[in-house]
Amino acid sequence: MRTLKKLNKSLRFGIFLFAAIGVVFVYQSCGKFGSRESSFVQGPNININNFCPERKAMLPRLTPYEYGQIVNDLMGGDFDSSILRALPTFPTLYGFDRLANPPFDRASAEAYINVAESLAAQLTRDQSTLAGCNMKIPFYEKTWDNCALPVVLKAGRALYRRPLRASEVADFKAFFLDSLALGHQRIRTSVSAIQGFLDSVGNRPTGTFGQAGVYASGWAYDPDWPERSVQVKIYVKNQGAGGVGTYLGSALANFPRPDVNAALGIDGDHGFLFPIPVAYLNGASFEVTTLSYGTATDQPLNNSPKLLSIASNLSGSLATGELDQPFKDALSATLVSLAASPNFLFKMEYYPGGFEENEENFRKASILSLLTGSTFPDIELADKAEKGSLDLAELKVQAARLLNKYSDRFAESFGGYWIGYKNNLSKDRNSLEFSMGEEGRLVFKEILLQNSPISSILKPGYTYANSILGAHYGLAGGASATNFLKVSSAERGGMLNQAHFLMRTANSVQTNPIKRGTWVLDKVLCRSLPALDAATFEEIANVQNKIDPNASLVERMEIHRTYGSRCAACHFQIDPLGLGLEKWDMAGQFRSNYSNGKPVLSGLDFEGHKVDSPSELADAMSSSKDFRNCVRIKLAAYVQGIDPTQGSSCGRQIASDIPLKELAVDTIVDTIQEKK
């Protein structure tokens, strides 16, 4: 593995320098990203406001979530995402992480390159990624054209979210060939004979390579290069025939062999296993020869050749080896350079010039895929981009299709941050915390898939509950922790009635109407409270001293509303919302009375509606123009990176209770159609 290590010394510095210079260039630039006067086609329920703040050029970075979805889709769902834990933590921008850009320093560069190396190791074992390379070809016949090129083209198209350019392919080819030449030069430097032994050719039980079979097993060790894993070539011939026989493939001596280590006084893993193809398990007598690959001339291992004479009832064909180690190292180094490139790590789609003029349709397709599924364009969308047929009408068709296809992801990436259940989804899947988050995600997904109106976000008429959440709510949920059942409910399911929010705005002793009301102002109405200054803090302290400690919660809140102008300005907005949710207790369970027996009452007014229960509050807010426009503002913050405090007076005003998916499609397409 010295080849890759040596390459990475220069690669690490080059990638860090390239990325750092790119970020500095972008943040020093003052170019316009595009006016908010858009090409969006006005609908009957939407009014266009022509005054919007201009946005500057941006170069956001892929979030770890997007990174993982792209790679997982490339690998057909076989990606081990645990390697992403090393990536930097992303801040949020206006409540969402997808357009945020944390500082890019040397530590970040090292983290990304370390992850790229781990990713390359997975890709060079992944059958989906290697599909373009005929693995049945002996390693000495594999070339850039018949193996490495199709792998790089497939990986590059996914990671860059566009086809690789001819100049990029030429650069990757040169890098691969230089790496391969260096690898062969390095691996043939041993002058001492390889030590090794072919132990046996026989049956091994299930567990090795995941299946039972007949394997050649042994060990190999290079005294001149103790830390490396020696490659062993496997040949077979009829017993008594001349020559070394037919080449079957190669095995890397990298399995643990404590007995060898103890006998030779060495460290490391030096054992090998190679599966014998079924064609040779017919009971005839064959000779199996193992040659070490590492010195100028390949030499047979001790106890080689060895007789094979086994009749097996196995069907199909076992693997015939893996890539030659220098070839694999060169391919891995090339994939590292792909995965550590700014073309992958940064969203070049969002920066003028990031995509070339002849790639405009791929830019549109890539933004659409990132916004809906946090991934690269799928086959249908890529085909549309290839044919240049992504006009406004087609973009709307594709956006609606992808929101259906990726409803799970959109519900997690957009809904999860907006409504606040995102963090719950990372908890133990058998926990109440996870169940509460999954309730929010499944309800949001259903609203999207059913093309339900945006008012359903507050009062859908149903929820999703498993056995854990069902017991917590007193509902008939699913039969187990993994079985979420759609349950009709007039009280549950809406974003104001989900336990993850209600418990987060309370403690174990009491609810917090101020915290709940403030959350609703921000998340549901997109209203911001004035900043607290010294005079406000003084007024708060004065009113606290005048409140009877035995006063009820409603009485204490009323005193804040009537004491002074500073307190009243906030509490007139907060109190109807926070007190309107008081019938949900600290655990998000319904109550009619406090623990002292007094009834839970609000009696306050929200926009002309008296609200005395969460259900009444949801009904009143559903008809609020501020709520409808807040959904639009939150989508704009997610899709376009617009500050909600500016977005409230910018863009389209929602005049009626339109479907959530329709609004999402319009917002996404509006963004894609902006002039660069």
mmCIF file with all atom_site columns, C-alpha atoms in Angstrom, residues 96-177:
data_model
loop_
_atom_site.group_PDB
_atom_site.id
_atom_site.type_symbol
_atom_site.label_atom_id
_atom_site.label_alt_id
_atom_site.label_comp_id
_atom_site.label_asym_id
_atom_site.label_entity_id
_atom_site.label_seq_id
_atom_site.pdbx_PDB_ins_code
_atom_site.Cartn_x
_atom_site.Cartn_y
_atom_site.Cartn_z
_atom_site.occupancy
_atom_site.B_iso_or_equiv
_atom_site.pdbx_formal_charge
_atom_site.auth_seq_id
_atom_site.auth_comp_id
_atom_site.auth_asym_id
_atom_site.auth_atom_id
_atom_site.pdbx_PDB_model_num
ATOM 1  C CA . PHE A 1 96  ? -31.273 24.711  7.358   1.00 0.00 ? 96  PHE A CA 1
ATOM 2  C CA . ASP A 1 97  ? -27.829 23.257  6.777   1.00 0.00 ? 97  ASP A CA 1
ATOM 3  C CA . ARG A 1 98  ? -27.874 22.692  3.006   1.00 0.00 ? 98  ARG A CA 1
ATOM 4  C CA . LEU A 1 99  ? -26.540 26.111  1.959   1.00 0.00 ? 99  LEU A CA 1
ATOM 5  C CA . ALA A 1 100 ? -24.338 26.700  4.980   1.00 0.00 ? 100 ALA A CA 1
ATOM 6  C CA . ASN A 1 101 ? -20.579 26.641  4.563   1.00 0.00 ? 101 ASN A CA 1
ATOM 7  C CA . PRO A 1 102 ? -18.441 25.997  7.645   1.00 0.00 ? 102 PRO A CA 1
ATOM 8  C CA . PRO A 1 103 ? -14.826 27.219  7.623   1.00 0.00 ? 103 PRO A CA 1
ATOM 9  C CA . PHE A 1 104 ? -12.546 25.210  5.351   1.00 0.00 ? 104 PHE A CA 1
ATOM 10 C CA . ASP A 1 105 ? -9.169  24.867  7.026   1.00 0.00 ? 105 ASP A CA 1
ATOM 11 C CA . ARG A 1 106 ? -6.375  22.298  7.015   1.00 0.00 ? 106 ARG A CA 1
ATOM 12 C CA . ALA A 1 107 ? -8.179  20.115  9.565   1.00 0.00 ? 107 ALA A CA 1
ATOM 13 C CA . SER A 1 108 ? -11.260 20.076  7.326   1.00 0.00 ? 108 SER A CA 1
ATOM 14 C CA . ALA A 1 109 ? -9.147  19.188  4.299   1.00 0.00 ? 109 ALA A CA 1
ATOM 15 C CA . GLU A 1 110 ? -7.538  16.301  6.188   1.00 0.00 ? 110 GLU A CA 1
ATOM 16 C CA . ALA A 1 111 ? -10.949 15.043  7.280   1.00 0.00 ? 111 ALA A CA 1
ATOM 17 C CA . TYR A 1 112 ? -12.321 15.100  3.742   1.00 0.00 ? 112 TYR A CA 1
ATOM 18 C CA . ILE A 1 113 ? -9.284  13.325  2.323   1.00 0.00 ? 113 ILE A CA 1
ATOM 19 C CA . ASN A 1 114 ? -9.390  10.662  5.045   1.00 0.00 ? 114 ASN A CA 1
ATOM 20 C CA . VAL A 1 115 ? -13.047 10.050  4.228   1.00 0.00 ? 115 VAL A CA 1
ATOM 21 C CA . ALA A 1 116 ? -12.211 10.000  0.498   1.00 0.00 ? 116 ALA A CA 1
ATOM 22 C CA . GLU A 1 117 ? -9.622  7.269   1.117   1.00 0.00 ? 117 GLU A CA 1
ATOM 23 C CA . SER A 1 118 ? -12.135 5.193   3.071   1.00 0.00 ? 118 SER A CA 1
ATOM 24 C CA . LEU A 1 119 ? -14.705 5.762   0.337   1.00 0.00 ? 119 LEU A CA 1
ATOM 25 C CA . ALA A 1 120 ? -12.263 4.686   -2.393  1.00 0.00 ? 120 ALA A CA 1
ATOM 26 C CA . ALA A 1 121 ? -11.595 1.464   -0.475  1.00 0.00 ? 121 ALA A CA 1
ATOM 27 C CA . GLN A 1 122 ? -15.351 0.764   -0.508  1.00 0.00 ? 122 GLN A CA 1
ATOM 28 C CA . LEU A 1 123 ? -15.735 1.660   -4.189  1.00 0.00 ? 123 LEU A CA 1
ATOM 29 C CA . THR A 1 124 ? -12.955 -0.690  -5.296  1.00 0.00 ? 124 THR A CA 1
ATOM 30 C CA . ARG A 1 125 ? -14.848 -3.549  -3.618  1.00 0.00 ? 125 ARG A CA 1
ATOM 31 C CA . ASP A 1 126 ? -18.316 -2.498  -4.735  1.00 0.00 ? 126 ASP A CA 1
ATOM 32 C CA . GLN A 1 127 ? -19.778 -4.621  -7.530  1.00 0.00 ? 127 GLN A CA 1
ATOM 33 C CA . SER A 1 128 ? -22.119 -1.853  -8.666  1.00 0.00 ? 128 SER A CA 1
ATOM 34 C CA . THR A 1 129 ? -19.259 0.614   -9.104  1.00 0.00 ? 129 THR A CA 1
ATOM 35 C CA . LEU A 1 130 ? -17.048 -2.010  -10.781 1.00 0.00 ? 130 LEU A CA 1
ATOM 36 C CA . ALA A 1 131 ? -19.822 -3.158  -13.132 1.00 0.00 ? 131 ALA A CA 1
ATOM 37 C CA . GLY A 1 132 ? -18.114 -1.608  -16.154 1.00 0.00 ? 132 GLY A CA 1
ATOM 38 C CA . CYS A 1 133 ? -14.907 -3.531  -15.488 1.00 0.00 ? 133 CYS A CA 1
ATOM 39 C CA . ASN A 1 134 ? -14.950 -7.188  -16.531 1.00 0.00 ? 134 ASN A CA 1
ATOM 40 C CA . MET A 1 135 ? -13.592 -8.829  -13.410 1.00 0.00 ? 135 MET A CA 1
ATOM 41 C CA . LYS A 1 136 ? -13.157 -12.133 -15.262 1.00 0.00 ? 136 LYS A CA 1
ATOM 42 C CA . ILE A 1 137 ? -10.270 -10.637 -17.247 1.00 0.00 ? 137 ILE A CA 1
ATOM 43 C CA . PRO A 1 138 ? -6.914  -11.622 -15.680 1.00 0.00 ? 138 PRO A CA 1
ATOM 44 C CA . PHE A 1 139 ? -5.305  -8.719  -13.876 1.00 0.00 ? 139 PHE A CA 1
ATOM 45 C CA . TYR A 1 140 ? -2.445  -8.527  -16.379 1.00 0.00 ? 140 TYR A CA 1
ATOM 46 C CA . GLU A 1 141 ? -4.997  -7.842  -19.142 1.00 0.00 ? 141 GLU A CA 1
ATOM 47 C CA . LYS A 1 142 ? -6.803  -5.064  -17.314 1.00 0.00 ? 142 LYS A CA 1
ATOM 48 C CA . THR A 1 143 ? -6.100  -1.585  -18.675 1.00 0.00 ? 143 THR A CA 1
ATOM 49 C CA . TRP A 1 144 ? -7.293  1.987   -18.326 1.00 0.00 ? 144 TRP A CA 1
ATOM 50 C CA . ASP A 1 145 ? -9.688  1.548   -21.255 1.00 0.00 ? 145 ASP A CA 1
ATOM 51 C CA . ASN A 1 146 ? -11.290 -1.792  -20.350 1.00 0.00 ? 146 ASN A CA 1
ATOM 52 C CA . CYS A 1 147 ? -11.502 -1.384  -16.584 1.00 0.00 ? 147 CYS A CA 1
ATOM 53 C CA . ALA A 1 148 ? -10.445 1.887   -14.945 1.00 0.00 ? 148 ALA A CA 1
ATOM 54 C CA . LEU A 1 149 ? -12.104 4.243   -17.449 1.00 0.00 ? 149 LEU A CA 1
ATOM 55 C CA . PRO A 1 150 ? -15.694 2.920   -17.097 1.00 0.00 ? 150 PRO A CA 1
ATOM 56 C CA . VAL A 1 151 ? -15.325 2.960   -13.306 1.00 0.00 ? 151 VAL A CA 1
ATOM 57 C CA . VAL A 1 152 ? -14.042 6.561   -13.279 1.00 0.00 ? 152 VAL A CA 1
ATOM 58 C CA . LEU A 1 153 ? -16.743 7.706   -15.734 1.00 0.00 ? 153 LEU A CA 1
ATOM 59 C CA . LYS A 1 154 ? -19.520 6.204   -13.627 1.00 0.00 ? 154 LYS A CA 1
ATOM 60 C CA . ALA A 1 155 ? -18.152 7.505   -10.332 1.00 0.00 ? 155 ALA A CA 1
ATOM 61 C CA . GLY A 1 156 ? -17.361 10.914  -11.798 1.00 0.00 ? 156 GLY A CA 1
ATOM 62 C CA . ARG A 1 157 ? -20.828 11.376  -13.292 1.00 0.00 ? 157 ARG A CA 1
ATOM 63 C CA . ALA A 1 158 ? -22.381 10.656  -9.889  1.00 0.00 ? 158 ALA A CA 1
ATOM 64 C CA . LEU A 1 159 ? -19.976 12.657  -7.727  1.00 0.00 ? 159 LEU A CA 1
ATOM 65 C CA . TYR A 1 160 ? -19.721 15.702  -10.013 1.00 0.00 ? 160 TYR A CA 1
ATOM 66 C CA . ARG A 1 161 ? -23.477 15.484  -10.832 1.00 0.00 ? 161 ARG A CA 1
ATOM 67 C CA . ARG A 1 162 ? -22.595 15.847  -14.533 1.00 0.00 ? 162 ARG A CA 1
ATOM 68 C CA . PRO A 1 163 ? -20.586 13.928  -17.151 1.00 0.00 ? 163 PRO A CA 1
ATOM 69 C CA . LEU A 1 164 ? -16.830 14.320  -16.846 1.00 0.00 ? 164 LEU A CA 1
ATOM 70 C CA . ARG A 1 165 ? -15.311 16.709  -19.365 1.00 0.00 ? 165 ARG A CA 1
ATOM 71 C CA . ALA A 1 166 ? -12.793 15.421  -21.923 1.00 0.00 ? 166 ALA A CA 1
ATOM 72 C CA . SER A 1 167 ? -10.016 17.413  -20.249 1.00 0.00 ? 167 SER A CA 1
ATOM 73 C CA . GLU A 1 168 ? -10.883 15.904  -16.866 1.00 0.00 ? 168 GLU A CA 1
ATOM 74 C CA . VAL A 1 169 ? -10.861 12.377  -18.286 1.00 0.00 ? 169 VAL A CA 1
ATOM 75 C CA . ALA A 1 170 ? -7.434  13.022  -19.806 1.00 0.00 ? 170 ALA A CA 1
ATOM 76 C CA . ASP A 1 171 ? -6.118  14.294  -16.464 1.00 0.00 ? 171 ASP A CA 1
ATOM 77 C CA . PHE A 1 172 ? -7.498  11.282  -14.587 1.00 0.00 ? 172 PHE A CA 1
ATOM 78 C CA . LYS A 1 173 ? -5.994  8.923   -17.159 1.00 0.00 ? 173 LYS A CA 1
ATOM 79 C CA . ALA A 1 174 ? -2.558  10.497  -16.783 1.00 0.00 ? 174 ALA A CA 1
ATOM 80 C CA . PHE A 1 175 ? -2.849  10.373  -13.000 1.00 0.00 ? 175 PHE A CA 1
ATOM 81 C CA . PHE A 1 176 ? -3.925  6.714   -13.093 1.00 0.00 ? 176 PHE A CA 1
ATOM 82 C CA . LEU A 1 177 ? -1.123  5.634   -15.446 1.00 0.00 ? 177 LEU A CA 1
#
